[in-house]
Coordinates of C-alpha atoms in Angstrom, one line a residue:
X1 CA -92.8 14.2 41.5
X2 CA -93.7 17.0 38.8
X3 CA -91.1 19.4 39.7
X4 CA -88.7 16.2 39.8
X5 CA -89.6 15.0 36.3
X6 CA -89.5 19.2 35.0
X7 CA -86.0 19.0 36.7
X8 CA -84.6 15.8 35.2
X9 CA -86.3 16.8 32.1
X10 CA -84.6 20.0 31.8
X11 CA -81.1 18.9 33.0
X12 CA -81.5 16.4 30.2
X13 CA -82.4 19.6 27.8
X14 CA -79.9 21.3 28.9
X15 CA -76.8 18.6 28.3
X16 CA -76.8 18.6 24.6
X17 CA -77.0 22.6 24.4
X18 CA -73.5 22.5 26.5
X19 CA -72.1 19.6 24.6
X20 CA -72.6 21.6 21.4
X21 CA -71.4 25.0 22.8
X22 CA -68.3 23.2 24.2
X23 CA -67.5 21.7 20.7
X24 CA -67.5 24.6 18.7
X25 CA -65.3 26.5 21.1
X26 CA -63.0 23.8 21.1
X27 CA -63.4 23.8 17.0
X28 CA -62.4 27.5 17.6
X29 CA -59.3 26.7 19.6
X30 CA -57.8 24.3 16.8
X31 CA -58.6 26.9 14.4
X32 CA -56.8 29.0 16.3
X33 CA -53.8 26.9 16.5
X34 CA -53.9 25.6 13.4
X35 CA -53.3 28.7 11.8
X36 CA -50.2 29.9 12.9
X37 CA -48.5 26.7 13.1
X38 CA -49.9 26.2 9.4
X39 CA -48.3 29.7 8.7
X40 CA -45.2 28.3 10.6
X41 CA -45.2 25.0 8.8
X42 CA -45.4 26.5 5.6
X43 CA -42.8 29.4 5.9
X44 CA -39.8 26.7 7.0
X45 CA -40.9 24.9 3.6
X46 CA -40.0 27.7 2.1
X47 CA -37.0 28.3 4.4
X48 CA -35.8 24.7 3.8
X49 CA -36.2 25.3 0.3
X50 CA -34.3 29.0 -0.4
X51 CA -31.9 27.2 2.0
X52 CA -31.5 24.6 -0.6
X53 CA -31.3 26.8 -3.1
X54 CA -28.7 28.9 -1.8
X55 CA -26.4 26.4 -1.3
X56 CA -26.8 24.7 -4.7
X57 CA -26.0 28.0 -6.2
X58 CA -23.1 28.4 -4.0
X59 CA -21.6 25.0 -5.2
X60 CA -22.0 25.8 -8.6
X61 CA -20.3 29.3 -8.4
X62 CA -17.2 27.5 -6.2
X63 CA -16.9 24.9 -8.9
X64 CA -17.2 27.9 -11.7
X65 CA -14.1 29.4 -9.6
X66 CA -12.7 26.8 -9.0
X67 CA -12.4 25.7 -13.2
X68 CA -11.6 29.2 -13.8
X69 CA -8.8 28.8 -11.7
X70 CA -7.9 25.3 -13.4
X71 CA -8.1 26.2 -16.9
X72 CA -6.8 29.6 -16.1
X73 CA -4.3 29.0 -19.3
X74 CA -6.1 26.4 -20.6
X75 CA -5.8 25.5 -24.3
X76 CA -8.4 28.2 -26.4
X77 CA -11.8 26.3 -28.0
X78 CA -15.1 27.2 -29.1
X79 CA -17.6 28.9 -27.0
X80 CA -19.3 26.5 -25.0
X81 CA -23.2 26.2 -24.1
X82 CA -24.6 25.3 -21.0
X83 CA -24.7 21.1 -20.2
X84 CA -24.0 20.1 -23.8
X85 CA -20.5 22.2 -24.6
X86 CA -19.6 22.0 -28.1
X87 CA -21.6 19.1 -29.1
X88 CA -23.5 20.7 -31.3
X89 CA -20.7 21.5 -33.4
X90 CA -19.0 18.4 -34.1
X91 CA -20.0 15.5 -36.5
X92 CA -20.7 12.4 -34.2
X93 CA -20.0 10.2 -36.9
X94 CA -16.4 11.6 -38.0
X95 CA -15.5 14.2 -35.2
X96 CA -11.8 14.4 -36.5
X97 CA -13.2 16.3 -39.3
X98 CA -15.0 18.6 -37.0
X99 CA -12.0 19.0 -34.8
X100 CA -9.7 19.8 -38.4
X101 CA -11.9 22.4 -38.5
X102 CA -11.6 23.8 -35.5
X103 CA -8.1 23.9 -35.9
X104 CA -8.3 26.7 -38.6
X105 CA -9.5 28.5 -36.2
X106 CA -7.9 27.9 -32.8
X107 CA -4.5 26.5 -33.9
X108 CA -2.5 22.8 -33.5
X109 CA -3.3 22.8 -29.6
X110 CA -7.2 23.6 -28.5
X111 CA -9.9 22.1 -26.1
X112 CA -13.2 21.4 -26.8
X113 CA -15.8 20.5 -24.5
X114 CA -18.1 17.5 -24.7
X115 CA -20.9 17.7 -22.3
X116 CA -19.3 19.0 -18.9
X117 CA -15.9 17.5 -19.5
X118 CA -13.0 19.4 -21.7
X119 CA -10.6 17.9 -23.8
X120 CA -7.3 18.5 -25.5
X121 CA -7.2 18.0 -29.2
X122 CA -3.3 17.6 -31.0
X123 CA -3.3 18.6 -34.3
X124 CA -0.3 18.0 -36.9
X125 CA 2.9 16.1 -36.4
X126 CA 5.0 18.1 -34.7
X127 CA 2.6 19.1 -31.5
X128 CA 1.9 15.1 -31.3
X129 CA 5.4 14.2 -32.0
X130 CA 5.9 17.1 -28.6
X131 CA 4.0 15.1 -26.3
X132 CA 3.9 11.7 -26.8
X133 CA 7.9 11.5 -27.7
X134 CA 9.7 14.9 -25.9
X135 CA 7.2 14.3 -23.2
X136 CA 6.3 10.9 -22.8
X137 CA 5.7 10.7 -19.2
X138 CA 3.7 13.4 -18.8
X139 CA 1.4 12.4 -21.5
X140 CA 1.6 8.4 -20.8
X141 CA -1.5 7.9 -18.3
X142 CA -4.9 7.1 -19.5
X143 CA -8.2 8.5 -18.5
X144 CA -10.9 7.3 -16.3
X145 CA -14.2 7.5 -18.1
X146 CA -17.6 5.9 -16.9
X147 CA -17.8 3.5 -19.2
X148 CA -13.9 2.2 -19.0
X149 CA -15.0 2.4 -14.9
X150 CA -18.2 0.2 -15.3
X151 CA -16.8 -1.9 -18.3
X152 CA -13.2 -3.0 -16.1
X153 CA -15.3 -3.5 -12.8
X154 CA -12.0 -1.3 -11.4
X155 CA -9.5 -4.1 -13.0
X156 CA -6.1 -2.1 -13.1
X157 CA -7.0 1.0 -11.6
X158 CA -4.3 1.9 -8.9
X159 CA -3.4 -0.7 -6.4
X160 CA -1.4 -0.9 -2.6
X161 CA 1.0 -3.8 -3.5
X162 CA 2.1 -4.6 0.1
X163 CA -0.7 -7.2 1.0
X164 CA 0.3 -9.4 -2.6
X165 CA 3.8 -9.1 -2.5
X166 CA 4.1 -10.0 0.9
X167 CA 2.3 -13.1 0.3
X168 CA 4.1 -13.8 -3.0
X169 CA 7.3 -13.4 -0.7
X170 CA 5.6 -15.6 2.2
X171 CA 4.4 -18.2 0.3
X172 CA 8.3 -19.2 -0.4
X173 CA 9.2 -19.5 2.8
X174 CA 5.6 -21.5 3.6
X175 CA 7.0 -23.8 0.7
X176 CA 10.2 -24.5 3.0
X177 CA 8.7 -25.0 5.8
X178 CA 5.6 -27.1 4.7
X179 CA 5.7 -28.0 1.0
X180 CA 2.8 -26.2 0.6
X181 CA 1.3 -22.6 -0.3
X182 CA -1.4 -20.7 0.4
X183 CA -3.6 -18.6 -2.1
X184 CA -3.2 -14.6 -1.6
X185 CA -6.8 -14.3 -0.1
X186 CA -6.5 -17.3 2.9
X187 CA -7.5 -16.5 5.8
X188 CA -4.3 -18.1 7.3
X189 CA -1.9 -16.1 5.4
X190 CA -3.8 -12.8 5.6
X191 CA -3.7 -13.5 9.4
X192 CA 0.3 -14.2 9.8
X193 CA 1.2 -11.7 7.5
X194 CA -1.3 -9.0 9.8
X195 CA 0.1 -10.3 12.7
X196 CA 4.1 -10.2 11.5
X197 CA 3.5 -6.1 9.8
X198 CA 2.0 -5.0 13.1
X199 CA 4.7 -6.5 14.9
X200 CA 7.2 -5.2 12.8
X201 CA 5.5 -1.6 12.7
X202 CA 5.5 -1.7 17.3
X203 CA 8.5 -2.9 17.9
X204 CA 10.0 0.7 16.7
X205 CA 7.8 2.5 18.7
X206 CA 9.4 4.5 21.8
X207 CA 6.6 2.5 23.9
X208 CA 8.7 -0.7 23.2
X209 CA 11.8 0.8 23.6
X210 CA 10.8 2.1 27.2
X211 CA 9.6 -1.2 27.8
X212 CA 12.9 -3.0 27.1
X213 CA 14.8 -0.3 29.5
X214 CA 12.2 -0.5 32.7
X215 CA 10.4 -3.8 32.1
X216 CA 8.9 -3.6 35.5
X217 CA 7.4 -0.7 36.0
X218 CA 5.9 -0.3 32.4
X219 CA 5.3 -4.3 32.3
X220 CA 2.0 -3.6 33.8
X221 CA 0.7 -0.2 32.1
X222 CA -1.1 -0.9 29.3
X223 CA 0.4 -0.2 25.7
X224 CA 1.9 -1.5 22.5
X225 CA 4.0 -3.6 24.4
X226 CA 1.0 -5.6 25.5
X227 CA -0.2 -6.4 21.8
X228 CA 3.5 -7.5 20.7
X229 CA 2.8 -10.5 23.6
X230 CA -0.7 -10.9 22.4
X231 CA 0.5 -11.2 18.1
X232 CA 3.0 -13.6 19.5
X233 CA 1.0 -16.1 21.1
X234 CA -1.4 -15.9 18.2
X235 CA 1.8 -16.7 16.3
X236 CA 3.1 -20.2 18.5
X237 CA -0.3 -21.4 18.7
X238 CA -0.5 -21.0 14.7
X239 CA 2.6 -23.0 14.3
X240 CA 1.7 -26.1 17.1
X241 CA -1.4 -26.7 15.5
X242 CA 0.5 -27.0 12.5
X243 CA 3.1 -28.7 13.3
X244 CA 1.3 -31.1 15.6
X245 CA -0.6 -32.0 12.0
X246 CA 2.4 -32.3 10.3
X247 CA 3.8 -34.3 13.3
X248 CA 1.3 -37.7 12.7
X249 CA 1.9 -36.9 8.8
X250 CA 5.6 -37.5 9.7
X251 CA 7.8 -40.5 7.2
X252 CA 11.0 -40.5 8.0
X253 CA 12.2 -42.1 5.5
X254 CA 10.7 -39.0 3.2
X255 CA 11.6 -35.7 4.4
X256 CA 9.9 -33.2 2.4
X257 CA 10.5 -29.9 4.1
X258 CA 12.1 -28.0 6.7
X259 CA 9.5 -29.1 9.6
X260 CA 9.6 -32.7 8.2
X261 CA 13.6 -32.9 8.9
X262 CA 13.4 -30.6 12.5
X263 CA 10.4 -33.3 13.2
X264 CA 13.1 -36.4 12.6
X265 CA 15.3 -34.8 14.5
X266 CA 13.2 -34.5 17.6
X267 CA 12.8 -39.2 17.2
X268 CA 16.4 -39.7 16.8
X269 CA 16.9 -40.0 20.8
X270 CA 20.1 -38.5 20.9
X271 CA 20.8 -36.0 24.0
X272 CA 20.7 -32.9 21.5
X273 CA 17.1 -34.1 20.8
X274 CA 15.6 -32.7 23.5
X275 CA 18.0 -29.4 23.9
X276 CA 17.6 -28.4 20.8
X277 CA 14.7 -29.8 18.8
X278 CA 11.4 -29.0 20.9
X279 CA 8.3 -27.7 20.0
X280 CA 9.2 -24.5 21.4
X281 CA 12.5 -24.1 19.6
X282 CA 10.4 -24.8 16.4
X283 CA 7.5 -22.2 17.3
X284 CA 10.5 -19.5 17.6
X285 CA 12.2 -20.8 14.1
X286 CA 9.1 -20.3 12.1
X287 CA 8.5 -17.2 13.7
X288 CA 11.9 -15.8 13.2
X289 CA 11.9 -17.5 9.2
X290 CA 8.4 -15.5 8.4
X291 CA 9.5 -12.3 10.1
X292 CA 12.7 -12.0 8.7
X293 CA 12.2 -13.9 5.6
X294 CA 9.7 -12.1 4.6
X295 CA 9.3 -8.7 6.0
X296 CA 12.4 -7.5 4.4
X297 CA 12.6 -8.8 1.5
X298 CA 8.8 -7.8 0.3
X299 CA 9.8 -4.5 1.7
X300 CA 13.1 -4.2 -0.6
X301 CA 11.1 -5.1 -3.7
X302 CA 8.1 -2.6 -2.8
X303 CA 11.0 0.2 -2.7
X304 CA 12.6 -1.4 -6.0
X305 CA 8.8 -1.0 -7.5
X306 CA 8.4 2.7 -5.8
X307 CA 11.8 3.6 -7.5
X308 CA 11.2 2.8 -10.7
X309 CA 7.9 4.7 -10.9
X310 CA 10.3 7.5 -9.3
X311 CA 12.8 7.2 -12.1
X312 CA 11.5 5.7 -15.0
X313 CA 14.2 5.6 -17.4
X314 CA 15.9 3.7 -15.1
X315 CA 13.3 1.2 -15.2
X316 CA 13.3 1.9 -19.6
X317 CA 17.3 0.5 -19.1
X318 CA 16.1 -2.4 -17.1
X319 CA 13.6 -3.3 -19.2
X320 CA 15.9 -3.2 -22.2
X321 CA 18.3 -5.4 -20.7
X322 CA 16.0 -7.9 -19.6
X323 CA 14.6 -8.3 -23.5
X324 CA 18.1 -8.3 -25.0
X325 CA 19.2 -11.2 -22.5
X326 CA 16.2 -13.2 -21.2
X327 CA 13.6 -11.9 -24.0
X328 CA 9.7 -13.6 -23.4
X329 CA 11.9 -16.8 -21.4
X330 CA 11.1 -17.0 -17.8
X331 CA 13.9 -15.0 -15.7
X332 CA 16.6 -17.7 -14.4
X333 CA 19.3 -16.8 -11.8
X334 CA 22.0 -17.8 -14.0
X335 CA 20.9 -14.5 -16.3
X336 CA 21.9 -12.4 -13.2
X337 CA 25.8 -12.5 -14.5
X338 CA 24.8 -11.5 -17.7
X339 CA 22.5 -8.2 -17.0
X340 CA 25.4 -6.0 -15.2
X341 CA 22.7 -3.1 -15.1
X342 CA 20.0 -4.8 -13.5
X343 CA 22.3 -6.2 -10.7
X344 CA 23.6 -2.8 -10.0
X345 CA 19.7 -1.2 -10.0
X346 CA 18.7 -3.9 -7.2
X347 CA 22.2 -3.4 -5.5
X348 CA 20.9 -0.3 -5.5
X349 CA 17.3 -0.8 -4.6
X350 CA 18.7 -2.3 -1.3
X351 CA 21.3 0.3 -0.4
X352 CA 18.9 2.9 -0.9
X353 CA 16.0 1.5 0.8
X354 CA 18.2 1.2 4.1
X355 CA 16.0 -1.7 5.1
X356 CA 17.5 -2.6 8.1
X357 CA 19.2 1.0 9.5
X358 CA 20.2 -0.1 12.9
X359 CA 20.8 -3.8 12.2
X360 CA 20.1 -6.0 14.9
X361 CA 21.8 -5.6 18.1
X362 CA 24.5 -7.5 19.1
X363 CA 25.9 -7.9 22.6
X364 CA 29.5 -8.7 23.7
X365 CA 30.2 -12.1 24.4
X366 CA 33.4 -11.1 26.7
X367 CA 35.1 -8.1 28.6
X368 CA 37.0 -6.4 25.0
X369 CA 39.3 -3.4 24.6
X370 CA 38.0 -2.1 21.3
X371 CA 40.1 0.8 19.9
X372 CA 40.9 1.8 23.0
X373 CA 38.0 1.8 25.2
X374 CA 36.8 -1.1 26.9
X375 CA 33.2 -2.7 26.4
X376 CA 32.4 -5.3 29.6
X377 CA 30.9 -8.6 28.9
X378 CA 27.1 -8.4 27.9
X379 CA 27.5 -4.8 26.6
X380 CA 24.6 -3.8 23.7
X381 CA 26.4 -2.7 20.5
X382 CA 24.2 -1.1 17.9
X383 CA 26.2 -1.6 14.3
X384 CA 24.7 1.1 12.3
X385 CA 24.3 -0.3 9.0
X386 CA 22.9 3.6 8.0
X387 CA 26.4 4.8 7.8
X388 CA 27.8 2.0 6.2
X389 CA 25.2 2.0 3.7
X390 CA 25.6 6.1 3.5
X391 CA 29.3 6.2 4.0
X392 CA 30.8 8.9 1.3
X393 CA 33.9 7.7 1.5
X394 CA 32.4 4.5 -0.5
X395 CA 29.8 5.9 -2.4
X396 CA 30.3 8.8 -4.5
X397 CA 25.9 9.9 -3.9
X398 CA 25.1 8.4 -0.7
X399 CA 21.8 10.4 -0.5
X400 CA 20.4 9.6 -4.2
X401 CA 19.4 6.9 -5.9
X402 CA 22.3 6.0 -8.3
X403 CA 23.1 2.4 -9.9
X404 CA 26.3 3.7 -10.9
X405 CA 27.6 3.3 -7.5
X406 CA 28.0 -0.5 -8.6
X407 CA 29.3 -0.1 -12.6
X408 CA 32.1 0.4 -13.7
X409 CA 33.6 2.7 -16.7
X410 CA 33.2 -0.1 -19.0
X411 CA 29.2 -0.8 -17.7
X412 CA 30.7 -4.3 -16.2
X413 CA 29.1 -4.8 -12.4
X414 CA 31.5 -3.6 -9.3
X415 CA 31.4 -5.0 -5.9
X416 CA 31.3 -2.2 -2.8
X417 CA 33.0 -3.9 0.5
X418 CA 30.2 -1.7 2.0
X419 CA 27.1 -2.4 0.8
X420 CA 26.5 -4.5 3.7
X421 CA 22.8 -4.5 3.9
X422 CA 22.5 -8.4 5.0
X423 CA 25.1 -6.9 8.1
X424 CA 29.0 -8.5 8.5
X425 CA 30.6 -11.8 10.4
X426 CA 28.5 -14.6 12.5
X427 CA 25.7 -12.6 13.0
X428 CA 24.7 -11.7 8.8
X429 CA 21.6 -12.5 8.1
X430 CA 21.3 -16.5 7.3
X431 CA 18.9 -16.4 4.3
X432 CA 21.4 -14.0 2.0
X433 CA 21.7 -16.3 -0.7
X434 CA 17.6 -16.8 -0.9
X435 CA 17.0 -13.1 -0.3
X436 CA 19.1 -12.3 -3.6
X437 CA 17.7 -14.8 -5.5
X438 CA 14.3 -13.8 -4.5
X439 CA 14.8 -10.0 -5.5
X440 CA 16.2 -11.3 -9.0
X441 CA 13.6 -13.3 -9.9
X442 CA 10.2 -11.2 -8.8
X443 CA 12.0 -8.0 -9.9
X444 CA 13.3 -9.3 -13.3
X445 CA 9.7 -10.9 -13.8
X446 CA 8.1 -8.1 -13.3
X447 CA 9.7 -5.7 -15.2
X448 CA 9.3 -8.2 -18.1
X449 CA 5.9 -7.8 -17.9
X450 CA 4.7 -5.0 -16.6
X451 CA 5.7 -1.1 -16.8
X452 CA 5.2 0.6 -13.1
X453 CA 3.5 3.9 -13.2
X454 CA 2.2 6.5 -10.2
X455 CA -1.3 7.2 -10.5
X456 CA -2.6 10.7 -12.0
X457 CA -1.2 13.8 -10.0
X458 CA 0.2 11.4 -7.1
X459 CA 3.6 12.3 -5.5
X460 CA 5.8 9.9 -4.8
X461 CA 7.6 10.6 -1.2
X462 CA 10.9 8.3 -0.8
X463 CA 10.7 8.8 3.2
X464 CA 10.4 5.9 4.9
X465 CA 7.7 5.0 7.0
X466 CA 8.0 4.7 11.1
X467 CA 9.2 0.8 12.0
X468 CA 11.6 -1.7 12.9
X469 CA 12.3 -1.5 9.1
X470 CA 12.2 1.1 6.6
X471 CA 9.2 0.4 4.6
X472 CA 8.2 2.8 1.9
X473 CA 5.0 5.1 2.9
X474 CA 1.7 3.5 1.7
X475 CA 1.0 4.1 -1.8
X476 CA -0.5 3.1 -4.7
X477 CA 0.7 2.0 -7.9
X478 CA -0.3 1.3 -12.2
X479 CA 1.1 -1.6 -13.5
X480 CA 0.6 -1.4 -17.2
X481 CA 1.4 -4.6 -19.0
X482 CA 3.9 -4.4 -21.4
X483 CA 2.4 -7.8 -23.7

């Protein structure tokens, strides 16, 4: 029992001792560990941070070479410190006295720098008179500062103008169709006007040609092919569930728009009633009205803006005109016969602009000999509209942009049997007369109000971008009002 006690007894003894021995050695460990990965720890810090610096150091030298390569014959100044420039030099409260100083020195043209930004100082009449008269355009823009940024919430800065010119341009034909319009942010405009672009965009894509030569075997492949179906039956279930509104809206006796009189036409219960006016022929007329009606014609005016920030004293003449004939009065189509110039610049606008190259196709209606060959019955003819609009035998600069082609000696407006940009005979395009009253009006207003400029540095390319039509590439633009 003794020896049993002494043995419990000194197992118990003997527990804490190995407890105690165990802790420290695994104290010992984490020292051990803890140490180099400290060590480690602390020598990526330091890593991270050289690192850091490094590259900091290397921005700033880049964007030293890279000024240094921008001013390279940059107007002379003052010697320039560090963050501040050459404000400590110039009188805050009358810096043109400061900067007629600094003229003694440096001469009529010099830069000074104003914190981290450098400016351009004119001195004397004849170095302003130089740039703001002999070279007006290149001195016309105006610079972005933070302020002017924070102050103008971005209010007039550069702009895309297809999304509000095509729903200025789609809005009309809405108004024909429904008596109605839709703001330029509506969800239902924004959505047909998506819909009719990317449409418009496809259809000249070799995908959609292909398609039309082997329907069945690239009918089930997918493609671009599949999203023209897909746009279009977004399209026809658009227009039935309007027109089924406008259909219990319906009074005969007051026909207020295009769908109002198609509608009556459907009641009548004569024979062409049901073969002509049914829901499905009206789907297909609106679709046909918004993508020709407006497509093109929001196009032409996008090239009519593009071109005058491309040539601006042609747009200086235009302007002119319209204040010597139609002055602050809202633009009328009966001025059109009185501004020869401006009806030659938007004749053109539209020659120029090529909107329609190949035309539509066209298809014989009957076996035809034509100058000499023979077309059978059903054949595709392409009329190129491109060489018509191009042709040098009928227009003395096909390649440039040159009103001139439609004035005469005296400045009076001449026809050209080949500007034929609407296309010739039964199959010309059916809203002529609305397109041309259209580009009148919108171009005529806004040249009246506004002067079209390129942004800062931008290059303006005339190529037209890939499509059905030719649209202008995207780009932005400065409209500058002229009130």
């Amino acid at each position: 029992m003794v020896r049993s006690h002494d043995r419990t007894h000194d197992h118990g003894n003997a527990s804490p001792k190995l407890s105690t021995s165990h802790h420290r050695a695994k104290q010992r460990m984490r020292s051990a560990r803890s140490g180099p990965a400290g060590v480690t720890e602390k020598t990526f810090a330091m890593e991270l941070i050289s690192l850091l610096i490094s590259l900091a150091v290397i921005l700033f030298l880049a964007n030293v070479f890279k000024n240094h390569r921008k001013y390279a014959n940059f107007p002379p100044g003052p010697k320039s410190l560090p963050l501040i420039g050459n404000m400590h030099i110039i009188n805050t409260r009358k810096p043109q006295k400061s900067f007629m100083e600094i003229s003694k020195t440096y001469g009529s043209v010099f830069s000074v720098q104003l914190g981290t930004e450098r400016f351009v100082i004119l001195c004397g009449y004849d170095a302003v008179k130089d740039a703001l008269i002999n070279h007006a355009e290149e001195f016309a823009g105006r610079p972005v500062t933070a302020m002017g940024s924070r102050t103008s919430q971005g209010y007039g800065k550069p702009f895309d103008n297809l999304s509000v010119i095509n729903a200025a341009v789609a809005n009309i034909i809405v108004f024909i169709l429904l008596d109605h319009r839709y703001e330029y942010d509506d969800p239902t405009i924004l959505k047909l006007m998506n819909l009719i672009n990317e449409n418009v965009r496809i259809v000249g894509s070799v995908m959609i040609r292909l398609y039309n030569s082997f329907p069945s075997l690239i009918g089930w492949l997918p493609g671009k092919h599949n999203t023209i179906f897909e746009n279009h039956n977004k399209m026809q279930n658009f227009v039935q569930d309007t027109f089924t509104r406008k259909e219990k809206e319906l009074d005969i006796n007051n026909q207020r728009n295009l769908i109002d009189a198609f509608l009556a036409k459907q009641q009548e219960g004569k024979p062409e009633s049901k073969l002509y006016y049914h829901n499905k022929n009206l789907g297909m007329l609106v679709s046909n009205l918004f993508a020709a009606g407006m497509e093109t014609t929001s196009t032409t005016l996008r090239w009519g803006l593009l071109l005058m920030m491309k040539y601006p004293e042609i747009q200086k003449k235009v302007q002119c005109e319209i204040e010597n004939v139609i002055g602050s009065a809202q633009p009328q189509v009966e001025h059109r016969k009185e501004m020869p110039y401006t009806d030659a610049v938007i004749h053109e606008i539209q020659r120029f602009g090529d909107i329609v190259p190949g035309s539509l196709p066209h298809s014989t209606t009957k076996d035809i000999t034509f100058r000499g060959y023979f077309l059978p019955k059903g054949t595709t003819v392409i009329p190129l509209l491109h060489s018509v609009l191009k042709d040098k035998a009928y227009f003395e600069k096909p390649e440039e942009f040159y009103p001139e082609h439609f004035l005469d000696s005296d400045g009076k407006f001449k026809r050209n049997e080949a500007f034929v940009p609407f296309s010739l005979g039964k199959r010309s395009c059916a809203g002529e007369n609305l397109a041309k009253m259209e580009m009148f009006l919108f171009f005529t207003t806004l040249l009246q109000n506004f002067t079209f400029q390129a942004p800062p540095g931008a290059k303006l390319d005339l190529n037209p971008a890939p499509g059905l039509t030719n649209a202008p590439l995207p780009h932005e633009i400065c409209a500058i009002p002229r009130r």
